[in-house]
Amino acid sequence: MLLRALDLADEQATGALGAALAPVLRGGDILRLEGDLGAGKSTLARGLIAALTGVPDAPSPTFTLVETYDGPDFALWHFDLYRLEAPEDVWELGLEEALDGGLTLIEWPERIEGLLPDGALTVRLEVAGAARVARLEGDAPWKPRLSAAGIA
Ligand SMILES: Nc1ncnc2c1ncn2[C@@H]1O[C@H](COP(=O)(O)OP(=O)(O)O)[C@@H](O)[C@H]1O
Ligand SMILES: [Mg+2]
């Protein structure tokens, strides 16, 4: 269900949404980052990764397809599956380990539809003129968590 729609006026606002989510995310969570090329998925991930790990300029995993980080008490996995050739190739990237207690951020989760468990939070980003709109979707348990993050 749609939990919240937010206007993101500039790149900083997209990063700030990622940073705002950071304190309520934990190991075992999946964050789906959806939207076209250039919508702001990596920008949001960068803000989140900076807030959670202290790494200020996380690279986009455009070519490596995955980057991993040490979170507070869990690993953070950042996937970009745009260039994934076949869905099952994702296992070679470590998805199973990521899902087993890590925080999993995924750009282009549509590439592996059916391989991800339910219960993810989805942030769908759309270009709106020079700015962006973010739509946050998830099941009921995400509601209080977004409230705690000051987002819903
Ligand atoms: N809210 C926003 N308003 C305007 N530009 C933005 C916004 N958020 C991100 N951008 C810009 O969009 C471009 C693409 O962002 P990026 O995060 O790489 O997209 P994606 O990972 O979805 O392909 C970057 O130049 C970034 O600065
Ligand atoms: Mg990207």
PDB file of C-alpha atoms and ligand atoms in Angstrom:
ATOM      1  CA  MET A   1       0.000   0.000   0.000  1.00  0.00           C
ATOM      2  CA  LEU A   2       1.028   3.588  -0.558  1.00  0.00           C
ATOM      3  CA  LEU A   3       2.314   4.955   2.742  1.00  0.00           C
ATOM      4  CA  ARG A   4       3.590   8.362   1.731  1.00  0.00           C
ATOM      5  CA  ALA A   5       4.327  10.550  -1.298  1.00  0.00           C
ATOM      6  CA  LEU A   6       7.042  13.173  -0.964  1.00  0.00           C
ATOM      7  CA  ASP A   7       8.274  15.984  -3.182  1.00  0.00           C
ATOM      8  CA  LEU A   8      12.069  16.028  -3.398  1.00  0.00           C
ATOM      9  CA  ALA A   9      13.089  19.463  -4.625  1.00  0.00           C
ATOM     10  CA  ASP A  10      16.742  18.702  -5.266  1.00  0.00           C
ATOM     11  CA  GLU A  11      19.512  16.133  -4.940  1.00  0.00           C
ATOM     12  CA  GLN A  12      20.024  17.045  -1.264  1.00  0.00           C
ATOM     13  CA  ALA A  13      16.381  16.226  -0.510  1.00  0.00           C
ATOM     14  CA  THR A  14      16.775  12.777  -2.075  1.00  0.00           C
ATOM     15  CA  GLY A  15      19.873  12.071   0.016  1.00  0.00           C
ATOM     16  CA  ALA A  16      18.102  13.393   3.102  1.00  0.00           C
ATOM     17  CA  LEU A  17      15.250  10.914   2.589  1.00  0.00           C
ATOM     18  CA  GLY A  18      17.819   8.113   2.585  1.00  0.00           C
ATOM     19  CA  ALA A  19      19.401   9.505   5.743  1.00  0.00           C
ATOM     20  CA  ALA A  20      15.973   9.829   7.404  1.00  0.00           C
ATOM     21  CA  LEU A  21      15.238   6.150   6.738  1.00  0.00           C
ATOM     22  CA  ALA A  22      18.577   4.992   8.155  1.00  0.00           C
ATOM     23  CA  PRO A  23      17.738   4.970  11.880  1.00  0.00           C
ATOM     24  CA  VAL A  24      14.661   2.763  11.455  1.00  0.00           C
ATOM     25  CA  LEU A  25      16.250   0.193   9.156  1.00  0.00           C
ATOM     26  CA  ARG A  26      17.860  -2.955  10.495  1.00  0.00           C
ATOM     27  CA  GLY A  27      19.379  -6.241   9.482  1.00  0.00           C
ATOM     28  CA  GLY A  28      16.934  -8.417   7.549  1.00  0.00           C
ATOM     29  CA  ASP A  29      15.160  -5.472   5.902  1.00  0.00           C
ATOM     30  CA  ILE A  30      14.858  -5.077   2.144  1.00  0.00           C
ATOM     31  CA  LEU A  31      14.618  -1.638   0.562  1.00  0.00           C
ATOM     32  CA  ARG A  32      13.544  -1.727  -3.079  1.00  0.00           C
ATOM     33  CA  LEU A  33      14.647   1.360  -5.015  1.00  0.00           C
ATOM     34  CA  GLU A  34      12.536   1.673  -8.151  1.00  0.00           C
ATOM     35  CA  GLY A  35      12.492   4.244 -10.927  1.00  0.00           C
ATOM     36  CA  ASP A  36      14.018   4.946 -14.315  1.00  0.00           C
ATOM     37  CA  LEU A  37      17.678   5.631 -15.018  1.00  0.00           C
ATOM     38  CA  GLY A  38      18.499   8.985 -13.454  1.00  0.00           C
ATOM     39  CA  ALA A  39      15.496   8.979 -11.092  1.00  0.00           C
ATOM     40  CA  GLY A  40      17.691   9.286  -7.990  1.00  0.00           C
ATOM     41  CA  LYS A  41      17.976   5.730  -6.659  1.00  0.00           C
ATOM     42  CA  SER A  42      21.741   5.866  -6.105  1.00  0.00           C
ATOM     43  CA  THR A  43      21.458   9.337  -4.601  1.00  0.00           C
ATOM     44  CA  LEU A  44      19.017   8.027  -1.997  1.00  0.00           C
ATOM     45  CA  ALA A  45      21.218   4.993  -1.327  1.00  0.00           C
ATOM     46  CA  ARG A  46      24.244   7.274  -0.878  1.00  0.00           C
ATOM     47  CA  GLY A  47      22.448   9.349   1.779  1.00  0.00           C
ATOM     48  CA  LEU A  48      21.375   6.211   3.584  1.00  0.00           C
ATOM     49  CA  ILE A  49      24.824   4.606   3.443  1.00  0.00           C
ATOM     50  CA  ALA A  50      26.489   7.792   4.699  1.00  0.00           C
ATOM     51  CA  ALA A  51      24.094   7.987   7.652  1.00  0.00           C
ATOM     52  CA  LEU A  52      24.483   4.329   8.549  1.00  0.00           C
ATOM     53  CA  THR A  53      28.155   3.638   7.880  1.00  0.00           C
ATOM     54  CA  GLY A  54      29.894   7.001   7.741  1.00  0.00           C
ATOM     55  CA  VAL A  55      31.046   6.381   4.157  1.00  0.00           C
ATOM     56  CA  PRO A  56      30.370   9.803   2.586  1.00  0.00           C
ATOM     57  CA  ASP A  57      30.491   9.070  -1.145  1.00  0.00           C
ATOM     58  CA  ALA A  58      29.365   5.525  -1.723  1.00  0.00           C
ATOM     59  CA  PRO A  59      29.988   4.570  -5.350  1.00  0.00           C
ATOM     60  CA  SER A  60      27.109   3.389  -7.528  1.00  0.00           C
ATOM     61  CA  PRO A  61      27.445  -0.364  -8.099  1.00  0.00           C
ATOM     62  CA  THR A  62      26.697   0.208 -11.787  1.00  0.00           C
ATOM     63  CA  PHE A  63      29.407  -2.173 -13.004  1.00  0.00           C
ATOM     64  CA  THR A  64      30.258  -4.193  -9.889  1.00  0.00           C
ATOM     65  CA  LEU A  65      26.494  -4.826  -9.354  1.00  0.00           C
ATOM     66  CA  VAL A  66      27.017  -4.978  -5.587  1.00  0.00           C
ATOM     67  CA  GLU A  67      28.912  -3.081  -2.888  1.00  0.00           C
ATOM     68  CA  THR A  68      28.970  -4.086   0.766  1.00  0.00           C
ATOM     69  CA  TYR A  69      29.447  -2.023   3.922  1.00  0.00           C
ATOM     70  CA  ASP A  70      29.634  -2.567   7.665  1.00  0.00           C
ATOM     71  CA  GLY A  71      26.504  -1.186   9.333  1.00  0.00           C
ATOM     72  CA  PRO A  72      26.103  -0.580  13.079  1.00  0.00           C
ATOM     73  CA  ASP A  73      25.475  -4.246  13.838  1.00  0.00           C
ATOM     74  CA  PHE A  74      24.664  -5.727  10.459  1.00  0.00           C
ATOM     75  CA  ALA A  75      26.099  -5.731   6.958  1.00  0.00           C
ATOM     76  CA  LEU A  76      24.660  -3.382   4.358  1.00  0.00           C
ATOM     77  CA  TRP A  77      24.430  -4.672   0.810  1.00  0.00           C
ATOM     78  CA  HIS A  78      23.794  -2.260  -2.074  1.00  0.00           C
ATOM     79  CA  PHE A  79      22.816  -3.959  -5.334  1.00  0.00           C
ATOM     80  CA  ASP A  80      22.276  -2.333  -8.729  1.00  0.00           C
ATOM     81  CA  LEU A  81      20.803  -5.047 -10.937  1.00  0.00           C
ATOM     82  CA  TYR A  82      20.331  -3.001 -14.108  1.00  0.00           C
ATOM     83  CA  ARG A  83      23.060  -4.945 -15.875  1.00  0.00           C
ATOM     84  CA  LEU A  84      22.164  -8.358 -14.462  1.00  0.00           C
ATOM     85  CA  GLU A  85      21.813 -10.724 -17.420  1.00  0.00           C
ATOM     86  CA  ALA A  86      19.697 -13.465 -15.856  1.00  0.00           C
ATOM     87  CA  PRO A  87      17.777 -13.359 -12.547  1.00  0.00           C
ATOM     88  CA  GLU A  88      19.535 -16.421 -11.132  1.00  0.00           C
ATOM     89  CA  ASP A  89      22.923 -14.710 -11.598  1.00  0.00           C
ATOM     90  CA  VAL A  90      22.037 -12.680  -8.505  1.00  0.00           C
ATOM     91  CA  TRP A  91      22.913 -15.638  -6.263  1.00  0.00           C
ATOM     92  CA  GLU A  92      26.551 -15.351  -7.361  1.00  0.00           C
ATOM     93  CA  LEU A  93      26.493 -11.777  -6.084  1.00  0.00           C
ATOM     94  CA  GLY A  94      25.696 -12.954  -2.564  1.00  0.00           C
ATOM     95  CA  LEU A  95      21.977 -12.249  -2.334  1.00  0.00           C
ATOM     96  CA  GLU A  96      21.389 -15.204  -0.037  1.00  0.00           C
ATOM     97  CA  GLU A  97      23.944 -13.930   2.453  1.00  0.00           C
ATOM     98  CA  ALA A  98      22.529 -10.405   2.177  1.00  0.00           C
ATOM     99  CA  LEU A  99      19.008 -11.582   2.974  1.00  0.00           C
ATOM    100  CA  ASP A 100      20.310 -13.628   5.898  1.00  0.00           C
ATOM    101  CA  GLY A 101      20.513 -10.780   8.386  1.00  0.00           C
ATOM    102  CA  GLY A 102      21.869  -7.981   6.230  1.00  0.00           C
ATOM    103  CA  LEU A 103      20.198  -4.753   5.217  1.00  0.00           C
ATOM    104  CA  THR A 104      19.574  -5.155   1.479  1.00  0.00           C
ATOM    105  CA  LEU A 105      19.191  -2.083  -0.766  1.00  0.00           C
ATOM    106  CA  ILE A 106      18.303  -2.973  -4.353  1.00  0.00           C
ATOM    107  CA  GLU A 107      18.183  -0.756  -7.412  1.00  0.00           C
ATOM    108  CA  TRP A 108      16.233  -2.461 -10.219  1.00  0.00           C
ATOM    109  CA  PRO A 109      14.623  -5.162  -8.034  1.00  0.00           C
ATOM    110  CA  GLU A 110      12.322  -5.809 -11.026  1.00  0.00           C
ATOM    111  CA  ARG A 111      15.242  -7.770 -12.516  1.00  0.00           C
ATOM    112  CA  ILE A 112      14.796 -10.504  -9.896  1.00  0.00           C
ATOM    113  CA  GLU A 113      11.040 -10.393  -9.317  1.00  0.00           C
ATOM    114  CA  GLY A 114       9.964 -13.589  -7.587  1.00  0.00           C
ATOM    115  CA  LEU A 115      13.330 -14.195  -5.926  1.00  0.00           C
ATOM    116  CA  LEU A 116      12.822 -11.640  -3.153  1.00  0.00           C
ATOM    117  CA  PRO A 117      10.777 -12.401  -0.038  1.00  0.00           C
ATOM    118  CA  ASP A 118       7.716 -10.268   0.812  1.00  0.00           C
ATOM    119  CA  GLY A 119       7.841  -7.495   3.337  1.00  0.00           C
ATOM    120  CA  ALA A 120      10.112  -5.040   1.561  1.00  0.00           C
ATOM    121  CA  LEU A 121       9.779  -1.285   1.736  1.00  0.00           C
ATOM    122  CA  THR A 122       9.641   0.195  -1.763  1.00  0.00           C
ATOM    123  CA  VAL A 123      10.718   3.714  -2.643  1.00  0.00           C
ATOM    124  CA  ARG A 124       9.592   4.550  -6.175  1.00  0.00           C
ATOM    125  CA  LEU A 125      11.232   7.662  -7.599  1.00  0.00           C
ATOM    126  CA  GLU A 126       9.859   9.633 -10.513  1.00  0.00           C
ATOM    127  CA  VAL A 127      11.191  12.622 -12.377  1.00  0.00           C
ATOM    128  CA  ALA A 128       8.919  15.649 -11.930  1.00  0.00           C
ATOM    129  CA  GLY A 129      10.265  18.525 -13.989  1.00  0.00           C
ATOM    130  CA  ALA A 130      13.654  19.372 -12.474  1.00  0.00           C
ATOM    131  CA  ALA A 131      12.705  17.657  -9.209  1.00  0.00           C
ATOM    132  CA  ARG A 132      11.589  14.191  -8.105  1.00  0.00           C
ATOM    133  CA  VAL A 133       8.614  12.593  -6.377  1.00  0.00           C
ATOM    134  CA  ALA A 134       9.120   9.633  -4.051  1.00  0.00           C
ATOM    135  CA  ARG A 135       6.357   7.142  -3.299  1.00  0.00           C
ATOM    136  CA  LEU A 136       6.894   4.886  -0.318  1.00  0.00           C
ATOM    137  CA  GLU A 137       5.028   1.587  -0.395  1.00  0.00           C
ATOM    138  CA  GLY A 138       5.009  -1.267   2.074  1.00  0.00           C
ATOM    139  CA  ASP A 139       2.814  -3.391   4.291  1.00  0.00           C
ATOM    140  CA  ALA A 140       1.335  -2.327   7.645  1.00  0.00           C
ATOM    141  CA  PRO A 141       4.410  -2.882   9.849  1.00  0.00           C
ATOM    142  CA  TRP A 142       6.230  -0.162   7.916  1.00  0.00           C
ATOM    143  CA  LYS A 143       3.719   2.495   9.017  1.00  0.00           C
ATOM    144  CA  PRO A 144       4.960   2.948  12.591  1.00  0.00           C
ATOM    145  CA  ARG A 145       8.524   2.601  11.405  1.00  0.00           C
ATOM    146  CA  LEU A 146       8.114   5.461   8.938  1.00  0.00           C
ATOM    147  CA  SER A 147       6.428   7.480  11.689  1.00  0.00           C
ATOM    148  CA  ALA A 148       9.433   6.824  13.899  1.00  0.00           C
ATOM    149  CA  ALA A 149      11.610   8.091  11.052  1.00  0.00           C
ATOM    150  CA  GLY A 150       9.485  11.238  10.885  1.00  0.00           C
ATOM    151  CA  ILE A 151       8.352  10.352   7.370  1.00  0.00           C
ATOM    152  CA  ALA A 152       4.720   9.211   7.736  1.00  0.00           C
TER     153      ALA A 152
HETATM  154  N1  LIG B   1      15.268  15.389  -6.010  1.00  0.00           N
HETATM  155  C1  LIG B   1      16.082  15.611  -7.045  1.00  0.00           C
HETATM  156  N2  LIG B   1      15.922  16.693  -7.841  1.00  0.00           N
HETATM  157  C2  LIG B   1      16.742  16.905  -8.902  1.00  0.00           C
HETATM  158  N3  LIG B   1      17.772  16.100  -9.254  1.00  0.00           N
HETATM  159  C3  LIG B   1      17.985  14.999  -8.491  1.00  0.00           C
HETATM  160  C4  LIG B   1      17.165  14.710  -7.369  1.00  0.00           C
HETATM  161  N4  LIG B   1      17.616  13.555  -6.805  1.00  0.00           N
HETATM  162  C5  LIG B   1      18.658  13.146  -7.554  1.00  0.00           C
HETATM  163  N5  LIG B   1      18.895  13.994  -8.563  1.00  0.00           N
HETATM  164  C6  LIG B   1      19.923  13.885  -9.629  1.00  0.00           C
HETATM  165  O1  LIG B   1      19.544  12.884 -10.547  1.00  0.00           O
HETATM  166  C7  LIG B   1      20.711  12.360 -11.177  1.00  0.00           C
HETATM  167  C8  LIG B   1      20.645  10.863 -11.240  1.00  0.00           C
HETATM  168  O2  LIG B   1      20.650  10.357  -9.945  1.00  0.00           O
HETATM  169  P1  LIG B   1      21.031   8.852  -9.595  1.00  0.00           P
HETATM  170  O3  LIG B   1      20.852   8.746  -8.128  1.00  0.00           O
HETATM  171  O4  LIG B   1      22.333   8.465 -10.170  1.00  0.00           O
HETATM  172  O5  LIG B   1      19.866   8.050 -10.359  1.00  0.00           O
HETATM  173  P2  LIG B   1      19.628   6.485 -10.534  1.00  0.00           P
HETATM  174  O6  LIG B   1      20.471   5.748  -9.550  1.00  0.00           O
HETATM  175  O7  LIG B   1      18.166   6.311 -10.266  1.00  0.00           O
HETATM  176  O8  LIG B   1      19.952   6.161 -11.956  1.00  0.00           O
HETATM  177  C9  LIG B   1      21.900  12.883 -10.388  1.00  0.00           C
HETATM  178  O9  LIG B   1      22.505  13.907 -11.147  1.00  0.00           O
HETATM  179  C10 LIG B   1      21.267  13.449  -9.130  1.00  0.00           C
HETATM  180  O10 LIG B   1      21.991  14.539  -8.635  1.00  0.00           O
HETATM  181 MG    MG B   2      21.786   4.102  -9.774  1.00  0.00          MG
END
